[in-house]
Amino acid sequence: MNIRIYLVPLFIALFSVVIIVLSLRLDVSPPMIVGDSMQPRVFPIFLMILNLILAAILALQHRKTPPKAQEWENFTTWGTILLLLPFYYLATHVDLFIAIAVVIFAMSLLWGEKRWWAALLLALVTPSLLFLLFDSVLRIRFPRGLFTNWWYS
Amino acid sequence: MTEALQAMGSVLFDPYLIVLIFFTTILGVVIGVLPGLGATTGAALLLPFTLTMEPVHAIAVLATLYVSATFAGSITAILINTPGTSAAAATTFDGYPLAQRGEAGRALGIAVVSSTVGGIFSIIVLCIAAPLLARVAYEFRPPEYFALTLFGLSMLASISAGGAVKNLIGGVFGVWLATIGAEKSTSIERFMFGNYELYEGLSFVPVMIGLFALSELLIQSRRAHEIVNRIGMKAVKLPTREDYKRIWQTILRSCGIGTFIGILPAEGATVASMIGYSEARRWSKNKEEFGKGSIEGIAGAEAANNAATGGAMVPTMVLGIPGSGTTAIILVGLMVHGLRPGPYLFTEQVDTVYQIFGAMLLANVMFLFMGLYAAKGFARISLVPTALLWPIVFSLSIIGAYALNSSMLDVWIAVIFGVIGFFARRLGFAVAPIAVGLILGEMVEINLQNSLKMFDGAWWMIFTQPLAALFLVMAFLGLCGPYIFQKIMGRGEK
C-alpha cells in the first residue's frame, strides 16, 4: 500500500479531529442567551465533520487515481521560505523596514540577480519610498524600531 | 433609471476620478502584463493604498484594476506564451501561434477589441440586472440568505483550479477561519488562544494578501531562473472588415457566456474564457485552425473573460457573494469603506453604485486605447527581471498587511497564509475557495442562527421556504449533478 497518496487526506482528517477536540472545550452559553439557536461550538464541529467526510472522499479518489508525485521544491523556494525566519527576528527585535530591506537584498540575490549593487539599490529605495508614502501621505504610524525611532524622534 | 444614468455620467465630471481611473488602468495593464501578478494579486496589493480614499474612488480604483488587468493578461499570452493572468490562459492556445506566424499585432488587435466589447456588454447587463436582482433580494430573510450562501459555497466545487472535493475542503477551511474570534451572539471566544487582537476575527486584508500575493511569490520562486522569449511586434492592428465578419458572432456568443458565468457565484473569468473558447471552436466553420492561430479562438476567449468581470460584480454587490477571487477583494474593499454589500446598497447608495459602474465603463474605453496604441510598450514591462520584481511585491505585501490596522499580528497572519497558500497550491488546492469561504463564513453562521431562532429551532423548516428550498436544490445539483449525469450517461452507453 502506498501511504504517500493518503498523506493529504490524513493531514486534513487529523486537523479536523484537533479542531473538534478544541471546539468541545469551548465555553457553553446559558440557554437563555442561545435560545433556539445553536451553541458556539456546534458550527465549527459541523464544519469539521463535513471536512472529515470530504477527506474520506479525497482518500477514495486518491486510491482510484493516485496523484502525481510532486517535485521537491528547489533551493530558491526553500531559501525564500527560510528568509521569513530572519525577517521575523529582525522585524520584532530590530526594525520592520530594516527587516524588509535585508529580505529584499537577500531575495534578489537568491532569485538570480547578479548585480549586487542593483539588489542593494532596490533594498534601500523600495522600503524608503514605501515608508515615505505610508507615513507622509497615508499617515500610518509604523512600529517602533531602530530606524523608526530615529525618524519619529 | 435617469438617476442611475446621471450618476454614471457624473464620473465624467469628476476630474480626480478620471485621473485615478487613467492611472489605475495603466497600473492594471502593467500588473496584467507581468506574469504571475494577476488582477487578484494586484487588487490585494492595491487595497491598502485605497484606505484614505473616498469609498466611491476606492472601489472604482479596485474595479478599474480588475477590468484592465483581466484584459492585459492577453498581451503576454500572445507575445510570450505565458498568460499574465489565469483568465488569459485560453488566449495562449491561438494567440501565441498567430504571433509566431508574424501576426502578433493582428492577434493583439483582436484581443483588445473583443475584450472591450465583452467588458462594455457585461457592464450594460450589470446596470440592468443588478437593480432587478436587488429588488428580489430585498425580500430575502435569513433562511433565503443561508441557502443562498450555501449555494455560493457549493459553486466553489466547480471553479477551475483543483478538483471539486479539494475546492470544497478549501471552502470549508475558509468558513472555519471565519469562526475564529468572539462568536457574535454570545461573545464566547473561539480559537483565539489568548490572543485578544483576534477578538473581532481574522482581518480579511492580510489573509487575502497572504493567500494571493505571498503564495504567488513563492510559486514564482520556482520559476525564478527561467528565461522567456518574447516575440517582436511592429504595431497593434485593428481587425479588418474580413476579420470582423468572421468574429462578430463569436464575440456576441462569448459576451453572453462570459456575463452568465461571471454572475454565477464563485465562477470567474478563467472558467468563462475556457468555455468561451471551447464554444467558439464548437460553432466555428474553421475548426482545423484552432490551436494554430485562429482569430475566432482569441476573440472567443477574450470577449468571455472580460464579460465575466461585469457579471461577477452582480452577485458581489447585490448579494454580498463574490463572483471571483478579485471580486472577493473588492467585496472586502466595500466592507472596509463602510459600504454594506447587498440589496440595500441599491436603495441607500444608488449614486455610489452607479459611479462605480460608470468607472468600470470608462476603464474599458481607456484600455481600448492603451491596448491599441501602447501595447508594444507595455509588452516590454514583461521583461522586468523577476529577481527585482518579486522582492518589491514582498515589501508591498508586508506594508499592505500592516497598514489597515497598524498591527504586526496582521503581518504575521499574511506571512502564515502566504506559506499555507503556497503549500495548498502545490498540493493541488486552489486558494480562492479559502478566501470566498472566509468572506461567506460569518454570513452562513449568522443566517443559520437567525433561521433557527425564526423557526424555534426547527431547522427543517428552512426547506419549507420556497426560495430557500430552490437555492438548496441548486446547491445539491451543483454538487451532485455532474456525477448523477455521468452515471446516467454511462448507463445509457452500456
PDB file of C-alpha atoms in Angstrom, chain A residues 8 12 15 19 22-23 26-29 33-34 36-41 43-44 47-48 50-51 54-55 57-58 61-62 70-74 76-78 80-81 84 87-88 91-92 96-97 100 103-104 107-108 110-113 115 118-119 122 126 130 133-134 137-138 140-143, chain B residues 48-49 51-52 165-166 168-170 172-173 175-176 179 183 185-186 188-191 193 217-218 220-225 385-392 394-396 398-400 402-404 406 408 411-412 415 419 422-423 426-429 441 444-445 448-450 452-453 456-457 483:
ATOM      1  CA  VAL A   8      -3.013  14.826   2.397  1.00  0.00           C
ATOM      2  CA  ILE A  12      -6.924  17.044   6.761  1.00  0.00           C
ATOM      3  CA  PHE A  15      -6.599  18.744  11.540  1.00  0.00           C
ATOM      4  CA  ILE A  19     -10.462  21.306  15.808  1.00  0.00           C
ATOM      5  CA  LEU A  22     -10.739  22.179  20.664  1.00  0.00           C
ATOM      6  CA  SER A  23     -14.383  23.021  19.876  1.00  0.00           C
ATOM      7  CA  LEU A  26     -15.203  25.911  24.189  1.00  0.00           C
ATOM      8  CA  ASP A  27     -17.396  27.552  26.814  1.00  0.00           C
ATOM      9  CA  VAL A  28     -21.100  26.771  26.815  1.00  0.00           C
ATOM     10  CA  SER A  29     -23.507  29.690  26.690  1.00  0.00           C
ATOM     11  CA  ILE A  33     -28.890  33.592  25.675  1.00  0.00           C
ATOM     12  CA  VAL A  34     -28.682  30.940  22.971  1.00  0.00           C
ATOM     13  CA  ASP A  36     -33.500  28.135  19.984  1.00  0.00           C
ATOM     14  CA  SER A  37     -30.257  28.772  18.146  1.00  0.00           C
ATOM     15  CA  MET A  38     -27.050  26.738  18.483  1.00  0.00           C
ATOM     16  CA  GLN A  39     -24.132  26.755  20.900  1.00  0.00           C
ATOM     17  CA  PRO A  40     -20.943  28.450  19.569  1.00  0.00           C
ATOM     18  CA  ARG A  41     -19.183  25.066  19.450  1.00  0.00           C
ATOM     19  CA  PHE A  43     -20.949  25.237  13.910  1.00  0.00           C
ATOM     20  CA  PRO A  44     -17.172  24.514  13.906  1.00  0.00           C
ATOM     21  CA  LEU A  47     -17.778  22.070   9.586  1.00  0.00           C
ATOM     22  CA  MET A  48     -15.079  19.650  10.696  1.00  0.00           C
ATOM     23  CA  LEU A  50     -18.047  17.842   6.814  1.00  0.00           C
ATOM     24  CA  ASN A  51     -14.284  18.091   6.292  1.00  0.00           C
ATOM     25  CA  LEU A  54     -14.619  15.258   2.277  1.00  0.00           C
ATOM     26  CA  ALA A  55     -11.201  13.929   3.386  1.00  0.00           C
ATOM     27  CA  ILE A  57     -13.883  11.054  -0.361  1.00  0.00           C
ATOM     28  CA  LEU A  58     -10.484  12.531  -1.281  1.00  0.00           C
ATOM     29  CA  GLN A  61     -10.302   9.409  -5.128  1.00  0.00           C
ATOM     30  CA  HIS A  62      -6.567   9.133  -4.484  1.00  0.00           C
ATOM     31  CA  GLN A  70       5.258  16.342  -6.536  1.00  0.00           C
ATOM     32  CA  GLU A  71       8.681  17.621  -7.468  1.00  0.00           C
ATOM     33  CA  TRP A  72      10.762  18.601  -4.449  1.00  0.00           C
ATOM     34  CA  GLU A  73      10.925  22.388  -4.057  1.00  0.00           C
ATOM     35  CA  ASN A  74      14.097  23.930  -5.420  1.00  0.00           C
ATOM     36  CA  THR A  76      15.301  29.221  -4.360  1.00  0.00           C
ATOM     37  CA  THR A  77      11.879  28.338  -2.944  1.00  0.00           C
ATOM     38  CA  TRP A  78      13.231  26.855   0.281  1.00  0.00           C
ATOM     39  CA  THR A  80      12.748  32.256   0.161  1.00  0.00           C
ATOM     40  CA  ILE A  81      10.686  30.459   2.815  1.00  0.00           C
ATOM     41  CA  LEU A  84      10.979  34.584   6.551  1.00  0.00           C
ATOM     42  CA  PHE A  87      12.583  38.582   8.680  1.00  0.00           C
ATOM     43  CA  TYR A  88      10.548  37.659  11.776  1.00  0.00           C
ATOM     44  CA  ALA A  91      11.061  42.844  12.367  1.00  0.00           C
ATOM     45  CA  THR A  92      10.333  42.054  16.010  1.00  0.00           C
ATOM     46  CA  LEU A  96      10.351  46.435  10.313  1.00  0.00           C
ATOM     47  CA  PHE A  97      11.919  48.464   7.488  1.00  0.00           C
ATOM     48  CA  ILE A 100      12.225  44.371   4.711  1.00  0.00           C
ATOM     49  CA  VAL A 103      14.941  40.391   2.856  1.00  0.00           C
ATOM     50  CA  ILE A 104      14.714  42.336  -0.435  1.00  0.00           C
ATOM     51  CA  MET A 107      15.829  37.605  -2.060  1.00  0.00           C
ATOM     52  CA  SER A 108      17.099  39.439  -5.139  1.00  0.00           C
ATOM     53  CA  LEU A 110      18.750  34.315  -4.198  1.00  0.00           C
ATOM     54  CA  TRP A 111      16.470  34.696  -7.224  1.00  0.00           C
ATOM     55  CA  GLY A 112      19.443  35.150  -9.519  1.00  0.00           C
ATOM     56  CA  GLU A 113      20.225  38.885  -9.578  1.00  0.00           C
ATOM     57  CA  ARG A 115      24.390  42.793  -9.944  1.00  0.00           C
ATOM     58  CA  ALA A 118      21.165  46.661  -8.154  1.00  0.00           C
ATOM     59  CA  ALA A 119      19.879  44.427  -5.353  1.00  0.00           C
ATOM     60  CA  LEU A 122      16.388  48.069  -4.629  1.00  0.00           C
ATOM     61  CA  THR A 126      11.809  50.327  -2.094  1.00  0.00           C
ATOM     62  CA  LEU A 130       7.011  52.864   0.839  1.00  0.00           C
ATOM     63  CA  LEU A 133       4.308  57.157   1.109  1.00  0.00           C
ATOM     64  CA  PHE A 134       2.563  55.465   4.025  1.00  0.00           C
ATOM     65  CA  VAL A 137       0.676  60.616   2.606  1.00  0.00           C
ATOM     66  CA  LEU A 138      -1.424  57.895   4.236  1.00  0.00           C
ATOM     67  CA  ILE A 140       0.198  55.449   9.072  1.00  0.00           C
ATOM     68  CA  ARG A 141       2.457  55.036  12.115  1.00  0.00           C
ATOM     69  CA  PHE A 142       4.841  52.129  11.970  1.00  0.00           C
ATOM     70  CA  PRO A 143       6.030  50.055  14.956  1.00  0.00           C
TER      71      PRO A 143
ATOM     72  CA  PRO B  48      -4.255  49.213   1.436  1.00  0.00           C
ATOM     73  CA  PHE B  49      -3.476  52.220  -0.789  1.00  0.00           C
ATOM     74  CA  LEU B  51      -7.783  53.225   2.637  1.00  0.00           C
ATOM     75  CA  THR B  52      -7.634  57.005   2.715  1.00  0.00           C
ATOM     76  CA  VAL B 165     -13.518  17.858  -3.406  1.00  0.00           C
ATOM     77  CA  LYS B 166     -10.322  19.839  -2.866  1.00  0.00           C
ATOM     78  CA  LEU B 168     -14.880  22.201  -1.106  1.00  0.00           C
ATOM     79  CA  ILE B 169     -12.278  21.326   1.548  1.00  0.00           C
ATOM     80  CA  GLY B 170     -10.723  24.748   0.904  1.00  0.00           C
ATOM     81  CA  VAL B 172     -14.923  24.601   4.489  1.00  0.00           C
ATOM     82  CA  PHE B 173     -11.486  25.595   5.834  1.00  0.00           C
ATOM     83  CA  VAL B 175     -15.653  29.091   6.624  1.00  0.00           C
ATOM     84  CA  TRP B 176     -13.931  27.663   9.719  1.00  0.00           C
ATOM     85  CA  THR B 179     -15.318  31.290  13.250  1.00  0.00           C
ATOM     86  CA  GLU B 183     -18.883  34.474  18.498  1.00  0.00           C
ATOM     87  CA  SER B 185     -24.401  36.429  19.625  1.00  0.00           C
ATOM     88  CA  THR B 186     -22.771  35.031  22.791  1.00  0.00           C
ATOM     89  CA  ILE B 188     -17.745  33.284  23.557  1.00  0.00           C
ATOM     90  CA  GLU B 189     -14.138  33.217  22.361  1.00  0.00           C
ATOM     91  CA  ARG B 190     -13.300  30.638  19.721  1.00  0.00           C
ATOM     92  CA  PHE B 191      -9.786  29.530  18.639  1.00  0.00           C
ATOM     93  CA  PHE B 193      -5.567  31.018  22.047  1.00  0.00           C
ATOM     94  CA  LEU B 217       5.600  34.973  -4.763  1.00  0.00           C
ATOM     95  CA  LEU B 218       6.596  31.523  -3.504  1.00  0.00           C
ATOM     96  CA  GLN B 220       7.091  32.253  -8.810  1.00  0.00           C
ATOM     97  CA  SER B 221      10.287  31.438  -6.895  1.00  0.00           C
ATOM     98  CA  ARG B 222      10.150  28.014  -8.537  1.00  0.00           C
ATOM     99  CA  ARG B 223      10.496  29.715 -11.931  1.00  0.00           C
ATOM    100  CA  ALA B 224      12.967  32.378 -10.827  1.00  0.00           C
ATOM    101  CA  HIS B 225      15.708  31.230 -13.181  1.00  0.00           C
ATOM    102  CA  PRO B 385      13.672  40.636 -14.100  1.00  0.00           C
ATOM    103  CA  THR B 386      11.723  38.536 -11.616  1.00  0.00           C
ATOM    104  CA  ALA B 387      14.649  38.870  -9.211  1.00  0.00           C
ATOM    105  CA  LEU B 388      13.837  42.572  -8.889  1.00  0.00           C
ATOM    106  CA  LEU B 389      10.053  42.462  -9.298  1.00  0.00           C
ATOM    107  CA  TRP B 390       9.071  39.932  -6.631  1.00  0.00           C
ATOM    108  CA  PRO B 391      11.096  41.431  -3.754  1.00  0.00           C
ATOM    109  CA  ILE B 392       9.077  44.617  -4.406  1.00  0.00           C
ATOM    110  CA  PHE B 394       7.123  41.183  -0.879  1.00  0.00           C
ATOM    111  CA  SER B 395       7.601  44.650   0.585  1.00  0.00           C
ATOM    112  CA  LEU B 396       4.215  45.846  -0.752  1.00  0.00           C
ATOM    113  CA  ILE B 398       4.128  43.337   4.216  1.00  0.00           C
ATOM    114  CA  ILE B 399       3.366  47.057   4.384  1.00  0.00           C
ATOM    115  CA  GLY B 400      -0.107  46.489   2.927  1.00  0.00           C
ATOM    116  CA  TYR B 402       0.270  46.193   8.322  1.00  0.00           C
ATOM    117  CA  ALA B 403      -1.467  49.315   7.060  1.00  0.00           C
ATOM    118  CA  LEU B 404      -5.137  48.501   7.696  1.00  0.00           C
ATOM    119  CA  SER B 406      -1.391  49.158  12.166  1.00  0.00           C
ATOM    120  CA  MET B 408       2.155  43.458  13.388  1.00  0.00           C
ATOM    121  CA  VAL B 411       1.812  40.988   9.060  1.00  0.00           C
ATOM    122  CA  TRP B 412       2.360  37.539  10.588  1.00  0.00           C
ATOM    123  CA  VAL B 415       3.087  35.578   6.096  1.00  0.00           C
ATOM    124  CA  VAL B 419       3.055  29.792   3.279  1.00  0.00           C
ATOM    125  CA  PHE B 422       1.796  28.065  -1.300  1.00  0.00           C
ATOM    126  CA  PHE B 423       1.724  24.506   0.050  1.00  0.00           C
ATOM    127  CA  ARG B 426       1.458  22.835  -4.613  1.00  0.00           C
ATOM    128  CA  LEU B 427      -0.820  20.048  -3.379  1.00  0.00           C
ATOM    129  CA  GLY B 428      -3.476  20.963  -5.936  1.00  0.00           C
ATOM    130  CA  PHE B 429      -5.782  23.082  -3.757  1.00  0.00           C
ATOM    131  CA  GLY B 441     -18.411  32.132   6.716  1.00  0.00           C
ATOM    132  CA  VAL B 444     -23.600  31.396   6.749  1.00  0.00           C
ATOM    133  CA  GLU B 445     -23.411  31.049  10.532  1.00  0.00           C
ATOM    134  CA  LEU B 448     -28.346  29.807  10.157  1.00  0.00           C
ATOM    135  CA  GLN B 449     -28.617  31.051  13.756  1.00  0.00           C
ATOM    136  CA  ASN B 450     -31.300  33.571  12.830  1.00  0.00           C
ATOM    137  CA  LEU B 452     -33.174  28.627  13.830  1.00  0.00           C
ATOM    138  CA  LYS B 453     -34.479  31.432  16.028  1.00  0.00           C
ATOM    139  CA  ASP B 456     -37.921  27.886  17.171  1.00  0.00           C
ATOM    140  CA  GLY B 457     -35.034  25.530  16.473  1.00  0.00           C
ATOM    141  CA  TYR B 483     -21.871  12.802 -11.033  1.00  0.00           C
TER     142      TYR B 483
END
